[in-house]
mmCIF file with all atom_site columns, C-alpha atoms in Angstrom:
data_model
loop_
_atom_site.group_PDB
_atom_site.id
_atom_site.type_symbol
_atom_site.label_atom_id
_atom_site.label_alt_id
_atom_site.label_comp_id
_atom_site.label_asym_id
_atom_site.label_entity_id
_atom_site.label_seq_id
_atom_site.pdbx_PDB_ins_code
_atom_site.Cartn_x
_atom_site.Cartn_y
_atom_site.Cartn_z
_atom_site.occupancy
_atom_site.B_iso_or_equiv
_atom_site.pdbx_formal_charge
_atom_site.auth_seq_id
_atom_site.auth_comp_id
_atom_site.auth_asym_id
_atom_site.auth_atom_id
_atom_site.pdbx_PDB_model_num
ATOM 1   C CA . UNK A 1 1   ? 0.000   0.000   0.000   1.00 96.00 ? 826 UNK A CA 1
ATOM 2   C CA . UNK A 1 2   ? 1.973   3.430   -0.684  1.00 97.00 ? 827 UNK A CA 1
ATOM 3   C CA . UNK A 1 3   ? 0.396   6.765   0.610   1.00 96.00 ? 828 UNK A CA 1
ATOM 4   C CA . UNK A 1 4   ? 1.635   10.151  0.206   1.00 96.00 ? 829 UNK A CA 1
ATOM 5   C CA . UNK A 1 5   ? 1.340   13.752  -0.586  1.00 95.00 ? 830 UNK A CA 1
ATOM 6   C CA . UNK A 1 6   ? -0.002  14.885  -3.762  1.00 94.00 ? 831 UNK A CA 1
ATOM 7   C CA . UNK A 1 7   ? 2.858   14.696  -6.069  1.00 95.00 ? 832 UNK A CA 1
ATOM 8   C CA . UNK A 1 8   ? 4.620   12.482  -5.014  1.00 96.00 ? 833 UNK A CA 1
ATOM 9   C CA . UNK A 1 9   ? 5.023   10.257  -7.272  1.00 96.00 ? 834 UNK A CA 1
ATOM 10  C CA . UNK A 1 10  ? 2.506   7.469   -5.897  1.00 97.00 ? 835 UNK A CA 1
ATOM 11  C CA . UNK A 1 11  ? 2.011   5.939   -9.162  1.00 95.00 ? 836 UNK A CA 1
ATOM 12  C CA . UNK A 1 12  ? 4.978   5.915   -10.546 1.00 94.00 ? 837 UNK A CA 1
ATOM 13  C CA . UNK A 1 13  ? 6.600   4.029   -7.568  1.00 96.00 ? 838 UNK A CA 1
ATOM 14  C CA . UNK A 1 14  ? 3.782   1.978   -8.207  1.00 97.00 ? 839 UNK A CA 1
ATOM 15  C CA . UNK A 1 15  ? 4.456   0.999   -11.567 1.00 95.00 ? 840 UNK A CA 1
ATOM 16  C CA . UNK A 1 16  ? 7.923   0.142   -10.904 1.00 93.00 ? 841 UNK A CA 1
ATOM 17  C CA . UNK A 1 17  ? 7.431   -2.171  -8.168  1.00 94.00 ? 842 UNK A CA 1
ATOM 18  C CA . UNK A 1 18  ? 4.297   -3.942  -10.091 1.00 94.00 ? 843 UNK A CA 1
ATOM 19  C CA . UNK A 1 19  ? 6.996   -4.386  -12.900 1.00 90.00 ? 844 UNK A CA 1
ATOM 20  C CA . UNK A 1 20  ? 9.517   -5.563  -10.631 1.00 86.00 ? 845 UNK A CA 1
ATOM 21  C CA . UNK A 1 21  ? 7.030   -7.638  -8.403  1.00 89.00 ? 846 UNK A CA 1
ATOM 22  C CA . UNK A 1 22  ? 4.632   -8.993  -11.349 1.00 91.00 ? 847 UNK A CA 1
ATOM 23  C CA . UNK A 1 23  ? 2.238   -7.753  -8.578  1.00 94.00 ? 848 UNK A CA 1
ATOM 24  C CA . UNK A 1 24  ? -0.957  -6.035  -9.588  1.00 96.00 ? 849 UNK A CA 1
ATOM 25  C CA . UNK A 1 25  ? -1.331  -2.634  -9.874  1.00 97.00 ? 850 UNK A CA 1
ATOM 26  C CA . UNK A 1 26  ? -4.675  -0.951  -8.237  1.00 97.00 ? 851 UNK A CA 1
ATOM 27  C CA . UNK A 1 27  ? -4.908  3.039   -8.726  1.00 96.00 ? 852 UNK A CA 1
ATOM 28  C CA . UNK A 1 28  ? -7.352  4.200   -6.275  1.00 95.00 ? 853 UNK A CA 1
ATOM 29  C CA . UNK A 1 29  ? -7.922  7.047   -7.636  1.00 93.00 ? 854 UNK A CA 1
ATOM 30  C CA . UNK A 1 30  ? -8.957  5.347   -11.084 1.00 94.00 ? 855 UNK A CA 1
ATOM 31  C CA . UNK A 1 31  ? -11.879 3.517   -8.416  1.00 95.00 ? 856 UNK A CA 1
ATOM 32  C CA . UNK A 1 32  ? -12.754 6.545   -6.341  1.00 95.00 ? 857 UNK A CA 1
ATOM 33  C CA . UNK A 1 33  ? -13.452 9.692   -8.733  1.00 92.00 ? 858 UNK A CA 1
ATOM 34  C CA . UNK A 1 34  ? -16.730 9.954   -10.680 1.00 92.00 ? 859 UNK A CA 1
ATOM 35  C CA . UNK A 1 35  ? -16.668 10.967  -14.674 1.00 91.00 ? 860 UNK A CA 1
ATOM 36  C CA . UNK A 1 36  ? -17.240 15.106  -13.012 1.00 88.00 ? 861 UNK A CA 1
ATOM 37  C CA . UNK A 1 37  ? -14.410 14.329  -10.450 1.00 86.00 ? 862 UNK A CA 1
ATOM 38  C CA . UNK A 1 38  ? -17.281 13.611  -7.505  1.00 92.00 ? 863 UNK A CA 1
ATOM 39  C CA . UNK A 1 39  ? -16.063 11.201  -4.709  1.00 92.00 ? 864 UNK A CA 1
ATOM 40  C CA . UNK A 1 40  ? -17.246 8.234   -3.664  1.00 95.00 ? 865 UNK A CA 1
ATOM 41  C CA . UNK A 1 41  ? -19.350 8.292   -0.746  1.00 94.00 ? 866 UNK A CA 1
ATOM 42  C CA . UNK A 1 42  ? -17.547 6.534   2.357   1.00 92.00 ? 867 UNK A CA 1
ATOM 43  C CA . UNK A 1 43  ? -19.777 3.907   2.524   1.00 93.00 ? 868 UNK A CA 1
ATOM 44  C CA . UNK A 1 44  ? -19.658 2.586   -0.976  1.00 95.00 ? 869 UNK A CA 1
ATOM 45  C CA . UNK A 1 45  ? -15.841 3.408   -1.035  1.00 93.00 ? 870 UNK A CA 1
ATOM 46  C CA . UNK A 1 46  ? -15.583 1.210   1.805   1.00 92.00 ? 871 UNK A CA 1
ATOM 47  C CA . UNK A 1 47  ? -17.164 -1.850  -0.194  1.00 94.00 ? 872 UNK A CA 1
ATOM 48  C CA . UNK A 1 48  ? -15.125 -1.138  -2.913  1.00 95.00 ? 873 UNK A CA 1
ATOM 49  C CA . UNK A 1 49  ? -12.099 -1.123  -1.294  1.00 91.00 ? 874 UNK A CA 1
ATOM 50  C CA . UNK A 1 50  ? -12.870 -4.103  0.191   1.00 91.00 ? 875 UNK A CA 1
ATOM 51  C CA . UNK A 1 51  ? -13.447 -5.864  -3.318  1.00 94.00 ? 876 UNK A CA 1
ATOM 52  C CA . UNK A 1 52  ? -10.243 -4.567  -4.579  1.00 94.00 ? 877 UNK A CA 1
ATOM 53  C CA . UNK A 1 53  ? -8.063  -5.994  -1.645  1.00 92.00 ? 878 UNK A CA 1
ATOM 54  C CA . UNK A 1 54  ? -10.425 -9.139  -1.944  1.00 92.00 ? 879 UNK A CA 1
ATOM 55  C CA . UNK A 1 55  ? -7.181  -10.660 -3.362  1.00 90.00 ? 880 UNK A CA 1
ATOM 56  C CA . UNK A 1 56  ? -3.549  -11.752 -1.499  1.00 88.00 ? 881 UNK A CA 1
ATOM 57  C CA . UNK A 1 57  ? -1.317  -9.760  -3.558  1.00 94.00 ? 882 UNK A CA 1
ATOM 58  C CA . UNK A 1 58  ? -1.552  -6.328  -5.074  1.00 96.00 ? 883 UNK A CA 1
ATOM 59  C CA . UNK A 1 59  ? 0.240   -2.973  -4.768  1.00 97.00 ? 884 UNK A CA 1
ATOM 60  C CA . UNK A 1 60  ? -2.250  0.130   -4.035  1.00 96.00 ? 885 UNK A CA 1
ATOM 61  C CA . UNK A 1 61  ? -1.360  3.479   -4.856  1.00 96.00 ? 886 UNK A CA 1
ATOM 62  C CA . UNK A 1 62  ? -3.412  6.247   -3.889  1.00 93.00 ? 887 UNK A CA 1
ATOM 63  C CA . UNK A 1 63  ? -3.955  8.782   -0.794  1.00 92.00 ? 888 UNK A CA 1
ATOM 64  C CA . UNK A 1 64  ? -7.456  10.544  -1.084  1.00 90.00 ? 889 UNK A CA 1
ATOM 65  C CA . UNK A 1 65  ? -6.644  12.609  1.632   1.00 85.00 ? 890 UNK A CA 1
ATOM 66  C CA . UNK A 1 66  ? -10.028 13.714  3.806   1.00 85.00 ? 891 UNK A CA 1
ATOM 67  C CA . UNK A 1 67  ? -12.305 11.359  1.366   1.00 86.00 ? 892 UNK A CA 1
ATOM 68  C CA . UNK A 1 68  ? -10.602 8.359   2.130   1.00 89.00 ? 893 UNK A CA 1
ATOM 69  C CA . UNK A 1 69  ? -11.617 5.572   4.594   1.00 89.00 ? 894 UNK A CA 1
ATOM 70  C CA . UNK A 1 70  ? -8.256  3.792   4.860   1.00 91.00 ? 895 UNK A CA 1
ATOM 71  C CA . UNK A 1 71  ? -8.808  0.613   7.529   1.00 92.00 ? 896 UNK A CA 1
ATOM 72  C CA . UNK A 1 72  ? -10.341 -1.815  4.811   1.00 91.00 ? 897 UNK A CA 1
ATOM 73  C CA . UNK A 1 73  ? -7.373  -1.749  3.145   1.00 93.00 ? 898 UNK A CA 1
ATOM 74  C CA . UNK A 1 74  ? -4.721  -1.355  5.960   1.00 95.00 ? 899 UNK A CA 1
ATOM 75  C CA . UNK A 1 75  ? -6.121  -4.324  7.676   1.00 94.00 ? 900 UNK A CA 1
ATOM 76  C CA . UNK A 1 76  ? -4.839  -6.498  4.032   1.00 94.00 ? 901 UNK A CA 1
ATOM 77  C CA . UNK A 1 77  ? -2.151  -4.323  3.933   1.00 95.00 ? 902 UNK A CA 1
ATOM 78  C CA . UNK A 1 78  ? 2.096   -6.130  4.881   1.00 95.00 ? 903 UNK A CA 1
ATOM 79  C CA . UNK A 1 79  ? 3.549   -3.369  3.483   1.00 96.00 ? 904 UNK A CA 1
ATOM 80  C CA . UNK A 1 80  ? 3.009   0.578   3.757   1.00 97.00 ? 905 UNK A CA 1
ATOM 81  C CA . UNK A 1 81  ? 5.227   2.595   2.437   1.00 97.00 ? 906 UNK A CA 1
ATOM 82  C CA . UNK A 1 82  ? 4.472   6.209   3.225   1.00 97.00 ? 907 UNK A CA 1
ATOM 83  C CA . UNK A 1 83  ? 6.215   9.102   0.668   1.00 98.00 ? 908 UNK A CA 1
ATOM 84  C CA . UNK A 1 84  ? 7.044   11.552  3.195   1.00 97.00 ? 909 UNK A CA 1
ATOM 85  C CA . UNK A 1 85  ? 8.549   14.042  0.529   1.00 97.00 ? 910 UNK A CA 1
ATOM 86  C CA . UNK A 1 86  ? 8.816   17.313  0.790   1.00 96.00 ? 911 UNK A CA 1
ATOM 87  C CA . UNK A 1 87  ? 5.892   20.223  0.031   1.00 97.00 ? 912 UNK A CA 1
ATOM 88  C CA . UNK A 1 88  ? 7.719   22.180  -2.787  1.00 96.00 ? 913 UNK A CA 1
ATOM 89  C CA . UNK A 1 89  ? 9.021   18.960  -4.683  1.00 96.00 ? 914 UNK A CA 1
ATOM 90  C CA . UNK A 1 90  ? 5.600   17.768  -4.660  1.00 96.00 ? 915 UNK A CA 1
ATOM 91  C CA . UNK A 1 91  ? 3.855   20.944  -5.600  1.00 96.00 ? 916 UNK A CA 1
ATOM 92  C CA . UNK A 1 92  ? 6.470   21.151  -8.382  1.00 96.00 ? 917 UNK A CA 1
ATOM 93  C CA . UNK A 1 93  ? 5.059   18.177  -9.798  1.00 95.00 ? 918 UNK A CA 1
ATOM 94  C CA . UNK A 1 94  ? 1.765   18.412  -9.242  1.00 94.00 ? 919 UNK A CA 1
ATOM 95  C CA . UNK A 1 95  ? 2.164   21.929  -11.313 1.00 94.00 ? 920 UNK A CA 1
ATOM 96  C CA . UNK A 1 96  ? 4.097   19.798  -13.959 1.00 93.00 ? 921 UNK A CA 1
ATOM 97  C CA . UNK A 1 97  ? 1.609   16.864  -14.387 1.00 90.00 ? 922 UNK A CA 1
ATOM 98  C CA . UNK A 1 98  ? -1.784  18.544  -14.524 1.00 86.00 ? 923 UNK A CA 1
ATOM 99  C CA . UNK A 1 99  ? -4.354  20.933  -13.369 1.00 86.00 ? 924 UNK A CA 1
ATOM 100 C CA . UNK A 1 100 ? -5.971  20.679  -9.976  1.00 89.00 ? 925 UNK A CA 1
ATOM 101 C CA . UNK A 1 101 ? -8.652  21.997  -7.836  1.00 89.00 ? 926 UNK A CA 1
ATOM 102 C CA . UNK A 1 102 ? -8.187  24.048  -4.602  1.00 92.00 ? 927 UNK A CA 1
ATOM 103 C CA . UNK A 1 103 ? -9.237  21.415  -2.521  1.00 90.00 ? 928 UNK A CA 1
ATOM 104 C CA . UNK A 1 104 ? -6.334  19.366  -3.580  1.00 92.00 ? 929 UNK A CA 1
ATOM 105 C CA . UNK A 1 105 ? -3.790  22.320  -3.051  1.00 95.00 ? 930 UNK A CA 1
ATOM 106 C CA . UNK A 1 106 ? -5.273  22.751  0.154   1.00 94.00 ? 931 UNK A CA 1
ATOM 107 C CA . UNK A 1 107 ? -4.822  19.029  1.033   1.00 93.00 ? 932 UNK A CA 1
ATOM 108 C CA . UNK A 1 108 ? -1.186  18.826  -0.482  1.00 95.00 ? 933 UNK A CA 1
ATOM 109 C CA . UNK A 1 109 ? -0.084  22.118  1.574   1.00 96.00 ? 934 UNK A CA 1
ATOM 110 C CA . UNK A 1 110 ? -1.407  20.666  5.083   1.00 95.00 ? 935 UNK A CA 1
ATOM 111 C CA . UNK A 1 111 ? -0.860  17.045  4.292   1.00 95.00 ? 936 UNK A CA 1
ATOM 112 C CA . UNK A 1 112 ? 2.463   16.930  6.649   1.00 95.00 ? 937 UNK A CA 1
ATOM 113 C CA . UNK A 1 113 ? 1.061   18.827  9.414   1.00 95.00 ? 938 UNK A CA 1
ATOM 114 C CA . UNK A 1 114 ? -2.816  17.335  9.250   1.00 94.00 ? 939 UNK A CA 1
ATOM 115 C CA . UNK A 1 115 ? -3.138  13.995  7.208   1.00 93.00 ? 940 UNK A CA 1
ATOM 116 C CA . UNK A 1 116 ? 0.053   12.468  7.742   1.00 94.00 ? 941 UNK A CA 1
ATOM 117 C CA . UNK A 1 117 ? -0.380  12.430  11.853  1.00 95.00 ? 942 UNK A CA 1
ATOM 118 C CA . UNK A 1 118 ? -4.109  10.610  11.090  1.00 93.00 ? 943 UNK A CA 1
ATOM 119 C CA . UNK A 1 119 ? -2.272  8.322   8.541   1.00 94.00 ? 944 UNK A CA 1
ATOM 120 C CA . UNK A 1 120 ? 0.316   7.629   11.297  1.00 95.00 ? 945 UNK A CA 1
ATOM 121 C CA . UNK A 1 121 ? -2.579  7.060   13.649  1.00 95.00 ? 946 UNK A CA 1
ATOM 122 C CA . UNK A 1 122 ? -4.364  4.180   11.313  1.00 95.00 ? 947 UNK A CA 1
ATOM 123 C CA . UNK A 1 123 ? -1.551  2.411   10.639  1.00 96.00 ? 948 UNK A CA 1
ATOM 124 C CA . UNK A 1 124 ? -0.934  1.915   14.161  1.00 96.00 ? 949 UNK A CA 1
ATOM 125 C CA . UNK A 1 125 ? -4.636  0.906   14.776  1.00 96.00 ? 950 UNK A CA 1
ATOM 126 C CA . UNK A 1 126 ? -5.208  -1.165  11.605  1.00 96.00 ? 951 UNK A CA 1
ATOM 127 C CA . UNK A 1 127 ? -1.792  -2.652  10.522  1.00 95.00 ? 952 UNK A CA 1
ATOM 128 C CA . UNK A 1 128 ? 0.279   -3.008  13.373  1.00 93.00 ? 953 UNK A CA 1
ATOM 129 C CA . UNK A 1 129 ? 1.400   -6.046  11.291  1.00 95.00 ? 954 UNK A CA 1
ATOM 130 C CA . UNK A 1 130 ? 2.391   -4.535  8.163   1.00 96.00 ? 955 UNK A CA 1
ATOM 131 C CA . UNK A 1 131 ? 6.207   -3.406  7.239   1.00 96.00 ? 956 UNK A CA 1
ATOM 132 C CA . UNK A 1 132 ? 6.402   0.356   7.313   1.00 96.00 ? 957 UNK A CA 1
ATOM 133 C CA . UNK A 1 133 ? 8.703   2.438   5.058   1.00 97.00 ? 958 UNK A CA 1
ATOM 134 C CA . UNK A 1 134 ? 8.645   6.008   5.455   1.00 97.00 ? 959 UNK A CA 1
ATOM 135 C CA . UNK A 1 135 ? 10.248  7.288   2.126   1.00 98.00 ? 960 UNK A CA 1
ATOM 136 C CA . UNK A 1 136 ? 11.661  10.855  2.911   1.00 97.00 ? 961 UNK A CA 1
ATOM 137 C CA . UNK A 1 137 ? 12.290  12.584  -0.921  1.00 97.00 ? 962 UNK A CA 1
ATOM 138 C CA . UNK A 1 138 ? 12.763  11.054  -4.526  1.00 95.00 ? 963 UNK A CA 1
ATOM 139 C CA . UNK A 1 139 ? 16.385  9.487   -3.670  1.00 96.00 ? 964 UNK A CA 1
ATOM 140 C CA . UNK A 1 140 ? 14.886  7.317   -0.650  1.00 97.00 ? 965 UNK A CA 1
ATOM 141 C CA . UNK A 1 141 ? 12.525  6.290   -2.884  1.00 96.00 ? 966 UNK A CA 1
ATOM 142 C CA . UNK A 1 142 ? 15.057  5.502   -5.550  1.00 95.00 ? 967 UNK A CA 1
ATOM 143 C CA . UNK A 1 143 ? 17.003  3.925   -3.174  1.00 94.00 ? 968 UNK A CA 1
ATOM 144 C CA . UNK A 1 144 ? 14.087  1.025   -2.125  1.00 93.00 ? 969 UNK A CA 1
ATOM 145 C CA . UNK A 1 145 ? 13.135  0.394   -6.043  1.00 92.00 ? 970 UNK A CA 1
ATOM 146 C CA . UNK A 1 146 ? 16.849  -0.365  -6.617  1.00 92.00 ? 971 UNK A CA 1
ATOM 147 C CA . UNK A 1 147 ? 16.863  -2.882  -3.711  1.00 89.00 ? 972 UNK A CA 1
ATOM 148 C CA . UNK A 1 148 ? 13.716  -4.264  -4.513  1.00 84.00 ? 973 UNK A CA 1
ATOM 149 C CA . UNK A 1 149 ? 15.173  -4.809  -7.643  1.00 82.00 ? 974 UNK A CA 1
ATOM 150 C CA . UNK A 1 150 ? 18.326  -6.317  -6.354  1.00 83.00 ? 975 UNK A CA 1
ATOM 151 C CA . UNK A 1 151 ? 16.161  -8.556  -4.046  1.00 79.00 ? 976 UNK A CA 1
ATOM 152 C CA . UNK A 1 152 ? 14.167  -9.896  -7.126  1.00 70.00 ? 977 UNK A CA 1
ATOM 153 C CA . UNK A 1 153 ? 17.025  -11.106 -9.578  1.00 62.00 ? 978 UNK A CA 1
#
């Protein structure tokens, strides 16, 4: 399960481990966002979630900040690795990838200081079991791919 700021760079850590794994790849966000970018209610993103990590093996990428309901999925979870990377870095690429709405700018600037503490919080509670990485810029992150790739071959 990898969480994170906005920016970065869930998916793409995502995509290199599901290549390096031959795990499955699950992009939340891909599940939770209606066609006119409306959220899933809790309730019904709770049963999805719950169908998605129905199976013993996957990687899921996605932090959906104040919508989320993360203990379905931290209960499955053995692994969490959290991106704990910086606010400009991840606002940089944010700017770079796409547009976004205020509500994610607001999320992305307090994420340190508000989410992460409640993300800190459910792992504790829900997957006490689970590996935790805590991934502090780009070059940490780097740094686990490689030796997941080292550990593979």
């Amino acid at each position: 399960m990898i969480r994170g700021r906005g920016g970065a760079g869930k998916s793409t850590l995502a995509a290199a481990l599901g290549t390096a794994t031959g795990l499955p790849v699950i992009e939340l966000d891909e599940h939770f966002w209606g066609p006119d970018l409306e959220a899933t209610p809790p309730d019904r993103w709770a049963v999805v979630q719950g169908e998605l990590a129905n199976t013993d093996r996957w990687i899921m990428d996605g932090d959906l900040g104040p919508y989320d309901v993360l203990d379905v999925r931290l209960r499955r979870a053995d692994t969490v690795l959290l991106l704990d990377h910086s606010f400009p870095g991840c606002a940089w690429r944010a700017l770079l990838r796409s547009r976004e709405r205020a509500d994610f700018w607001l999320w992305v600037w307090s994420w340190r200081r508000r989410h992460r503490p409640l993300l800190i919080n459910a792992i504790a509670a829900h997957a006490g079991h689970a590996t935790l990485h805590v991934l502090r810029n780009p070059r940490a992150t780097a740094r686990f791919v490689a030796r997941e790739l080292t550990r593979r071959t």
